[in-house]
Amino acid sequence: MKRSVDAAKNRATKAMGRREFLLAALGTSGLASSYLRRQVSSLRASTALSPAIDTTSSSETVKELVTPNIDFFIRNHFRIPTISEEKWHLEIGGMVAKPLKLSYSDLLLTSSVRRPLTLECAGNLSGGGGVSTAVWSGLPLEALLKQAGVQAGATTVVFHGADSGEGEGVPQGTHFARAIPMEKAMDPTTVLAYEMNGAPLPPEHGFPLRALVSGWYGMDSVKWLTRIEISREPFKGYFQQELYVAVKSNGERQTITRMRVNSKFLRPLTDEEILVKAYRIEGIAWAGENKVSKVELRFDGNGAWRPAVLGASPVALVWTPWSYAWSVPHPGPYTLEVRATDDEGNAQPMVRDPDRKDDYELNASRRISVNVRW
Ligand code: MTE
């Protein structure tokens, strides 16, 4: 895959420093928090003293918040499509006054936004690796839809990906496509991204362009975008109607959308052996469009839930690191349990809803076993 070199991309490929990340979180996303503001002003001061701060400072905050591209989870239904950057176009059509056809360089030259965002797969297991965070650059979908002139009465925005094939029971010839409601498409946090952590999107994450439907499970963030179709009909695609649907035992079906509050341990990991008497338990929590309001831990399935310390003032759409200083009372086996609650009071359930017949939105509280030995 040939990539043309231009000034915009050179700028983009530069490794992202701590200050850039924090400014991005503040400036372009509206995810402002007093914590980030404090960090930015302290960085401004230190940058004046040391111009090298962006590349040399190893900030725990950034390390905890951003997943390097190489470690970012991948979920593909089909093979990665081969896309020539020169031939590729994005079309916007359907119920619009002026259909658009844009090239890769058209997009790169359009005014861009940069924002951190946590993506979680709807099928991520409790404590699983199907959740990651990157800083993405691209353009708000709203700007393109306004340019195209959405006609009155349009309700649905369908993202079409270039990938198709068989496998996992998918009918032959089906391509990946998902729809979101117009209201979410017009939300300024819904973005078409061409960069991930300052580099052009890697092929496995959707080069040259992907949707990012912030705060919703990953299936709507369609990769290898080729066409955006505006309509007034509910979308009947395979991935809309057969997969990514919540199914109840009475047969009721509802499409999966917003991410639910969830959390996981980063350390210790399950079955880890702990050899010290004071141990810093660490993890992350996230709540989609909501903010994490508290994270609590419980030991051996009984006793009171104890509050963990949140690492940064939580913001919507981005995971929050948390920690707990554990004074280990005695050696032996322990069960550690974590649960997060969001700012609407939704807590992770203790067990999976027995009425659910599908395998999505698995956000029951996470339990792990560890052994302490002195
Ligand atoms: N887009 C296309 N075109 N094809 C896919 O298979 N998988 C979806 C979504 N977008 C998918 C897609 C799913 S289920 C998830 S969870 C996210 O992409 C994963 O994005 P990632 O692989 O960049 O982490």
Tab-separated table of N, CA, C and O in Angstrom, residues 268-276 298-302 326 328-337 367-374:
chain	number	residue	atom	x	y	z
A	268	PRO	N	-3.271	-6.972	40.254
A	268	PRO	CA	-2.699	-8.199	39.721
A	268	PRO	C	-3.614	-8.797	38.653
A	268	PRO	O	-4.758	-8.377	38.503
A	269	LEU	N	-3.065	-9.780	37.933
A	269	LEU	CA	-3.884	-10.534	36.996
A	269	LEU	C	-4.330	-11.816	37.695
A	269	LEU	O	-3.784	-12.189	38.732
A	270	THR	N	-5.301	-12.469	37.103
A	270	THR	CA	-5.843	-13.647	37.788
A	270	THR	C	-4.761	-14.717	37.977
A	270	THR	O	-3.907	-14.901	37.116
A	271	ASP	N	-4.795	-15.364	39.128
A	271	ASP	CA	-3.865	-16.425	39.535
A	271	ASP	C	-2.451	-15.908	39.792
A	271	ASP	O	-1.522	-16.709	39.912
A	272	GLU	N	-2.301	-14.596	39.872
A	272	GLU	CA	-0.966	-14.060	40.140
A	272	GLU	C	-0.572	-14.364	41.591
A	272	GLU	O	-1.419	-14.432	42.480
A	273	GLU	N	0.725	-14.519	41.795
A	273	GLU	CA	1.244	-14.750	43.140
A	273	GLU	C	1.783	-13.418	43.663
A	273	GLU	O	2.567	-12.759	42.965
A	274	ILE	N	1.356	-13.028	44.837
A	274	ILE	CA	1.790	-11.750	45.417
A	274	ILE	C	2.719	-12.057	46.589
A	274	ILE	O	2.382	-12.861	47.465
A	275	LEU	N	3.888	-11.393	46.592
A	275	LEU	CA	4.917	-11.761	47.582
A	275	LEU	C	5.187	-10.652	48.590
A	275	LEU	O	6.148	-10.704	49.332
A	276	VAL	N	4.344	-9.620	48.601
A	276	VAL	CA	4.573	-8.473	49.494
A	276	VAL	C	3.362	-8.248	50.407
A	276	VAL	O	2.281	-8.767	50.155
A	298	ARG	N	-13.922	-5.414	46.618
A	298	ARG	CA	-14.364	-6.281	47.715
A	298	ARG	C	-13.428	-7.480	47.754
A	298	ARG	O	-12.958	-7.942	46.705
A	299	PHE	N	-13.176	-7.969	48.944
A	299	PHE	CA	-12.228	-9.079	49.115
A	299	PHE	C	-12.977	-10.311	49.602
A	299	PHE	O	-13.762	-10.233	50.551
A	300	ASP	N	-12.755	-11.431	48.938
A	300	ASP	CA	-13.334	-12.716	49.315
A	300	ASP	C	-14.856	-12.728	49.343
A	300	ASP	O	-15.471	-13.456	50.125
A	301	GLY	N	-15.450	-11.904	48.503
A	301	GLY	CA	-16.889	-11.985	48.287
A	301	GLY	C	-17.749	-11.589	49.460
A	301	GLY	O	-18.957	-11.810	49.449
A	302	ASN	N	-17.148	-11.047	50.507
A	302	ASN	CA	-17.994	-10.596	51.611
A	302	ASN	C	-17.409	-9.302	52.195
A	302	ASN	O	-16.391	-8.822	51.744
A	326	TRP	N	-3.514	-1.764	48.987
A	326	TRP	CA	-3.981	-2.947	49.746
A	326	TRP	C	-2.932	-3.345	50.779
A	326	TRP	O	-1.810	-3.725	50.422
A	328	VAL	N	-2.116	-6.108	52.862
A	328	VAL	CA	-2.562	-7.507	52.827
A	328	VAL	C	-2.571	-8.061	54.259
A	328	VAL	O	-1.536	-8.058	54.922
A	329	PRO	N	-3.732	-8.510	54.767
A	329	PRO	CA	-3.787	-8.914	56.172
A	329	PRO	C	-2.996	-10.198	56.489
A	329	PRO	O	-2.382	-10.300	57.542
A	330	HIS	N	-3.012	-11.169	55.619
A	330	HIS	CA	-2.327	-12.441	55.902
A	330	HIS	C	-2.066	-13.171	54.591
A	330	HIS	O	-2.742	-12.897	53.585
A	331	PRO	N	-1.117	-14.084	54.584
A	331	PRO	CA	-0.880	-14.852	53.356
A	331	PRO	C	-2.065	-15.779	53.061
A	331	PRO	O	-2.882	-16.018	53.944
A	332	GLY	N	-2.118	-16.285	51.846
A	332	GLY	CA	-3.170	-17.234	51.485
A	332	GLY	C	-3.901	-16.818	50.229
A	332	GLY	O	-3.565	-15.810	49.616
A	333	PRO	N	-4.916	-17.592	49.831
A	333	PRO	CA	-5.674	-17.276	48.610
A	333	PRO	C	-6.716	-16.175	48.863
A	333	PRO	O	-7.293	-16.120	49.956
A	334	TYR	N	-6.908	-15.313	47.904
A	334	TYR	CA	-7.922	-14.252	47.988
A	334	TYR	C	-8.716	-14.200	46.689
A	334	TYR	O	-8.189	-14.509	45.622
A	335	THR	N	-9.959	-13.748	46.809
A	335	THR	CA	-10.733	-13.376	45.616
A	335	THR	C	-10.883	-11.858	45.638
A	335	THR	O	-11.363	-11.304	46.624
A	336	LEU	N	-10.447	-11.216	44.582
A	336	LEU	CA	-10.601	-9.762	44.480
A	336	LEU	C	-11.724	-9.477	43.495
A	336	LEU	O	-11.826	-10.122	42.450
A	337	GLU	N	-12.535	-8.491	43.840
A	337	GLU	CA	-13.689	-8.178	42.998
A	337	GLU	C	-13.752	-6.668	42.801
A	337	GLU	O	-13.531	-5.917	43.752
A	367	ARG	N	-14.245	-10.765	38.937
A	367	ARG	CA	-13.608	-11.414	40.089
A	367	ARG	C	-12.347	-12.112	39.648
A	367	ARG	O	-12.357	-12.804	38.631
A	368	ILE	N	-11.268	-11.961	40.417
A	368	ILE	CA	-10.053	-12.716	40.110
A	368	ILE	C	-9.527	-13.377	41.387
A	368	ILE	O	-9.798	-12.907	42.491
A	369	SER	N	-8.768	-14.466	41.194
A	369	SER	CA	-8.161	-15.149	42.334
A	369	SER	C	-6.683	-14.862	42.351
A	369	SER	O	-6.043	-14.864	41.295
A	370	VAL	N	-6.151	-14.595	43.534
A	370	VAL	CA	-4.702	-14.420	43.652
A	370	VAL	C	-4.231	-15.218	44.875
A	370	VAL	O	-5.051	-15.603	45.727
A	371	ASN	N	-2.946	-15.450	44.946
A	371	ASN	CA	-2.403	-16.155	46.105
A	371	ASN	C	-1.302	-15.291	46.714
A	371	ASN	O	-0.405	-14.850	45.999
A	372	VAL	N	-1.393	-15.039	48.024
A	372	VAL	CA	-0.358	-14.230	48.674
A	372	VAL	C	0.555	-15.161	49.464
A	372	VAL	O	0.078	-16.041	50.204
A	373	ARG	N	1.858	-14.976	49.268
A	373	ARG	CA	2.832	-15.866	49.920
A	373	ARG	C	3.965	-14.998	50.473
A	373	ARG	O	4.526	-14.162	49.766
A	374	TRP	N	4.222	-15.102	51.776
A	374	TRP	CA	5.357	-14.339	52.350
A	374	TRP	C	6.449	-15.299	52.775
A	374	TRP	O	6.187	-16.399	53.227
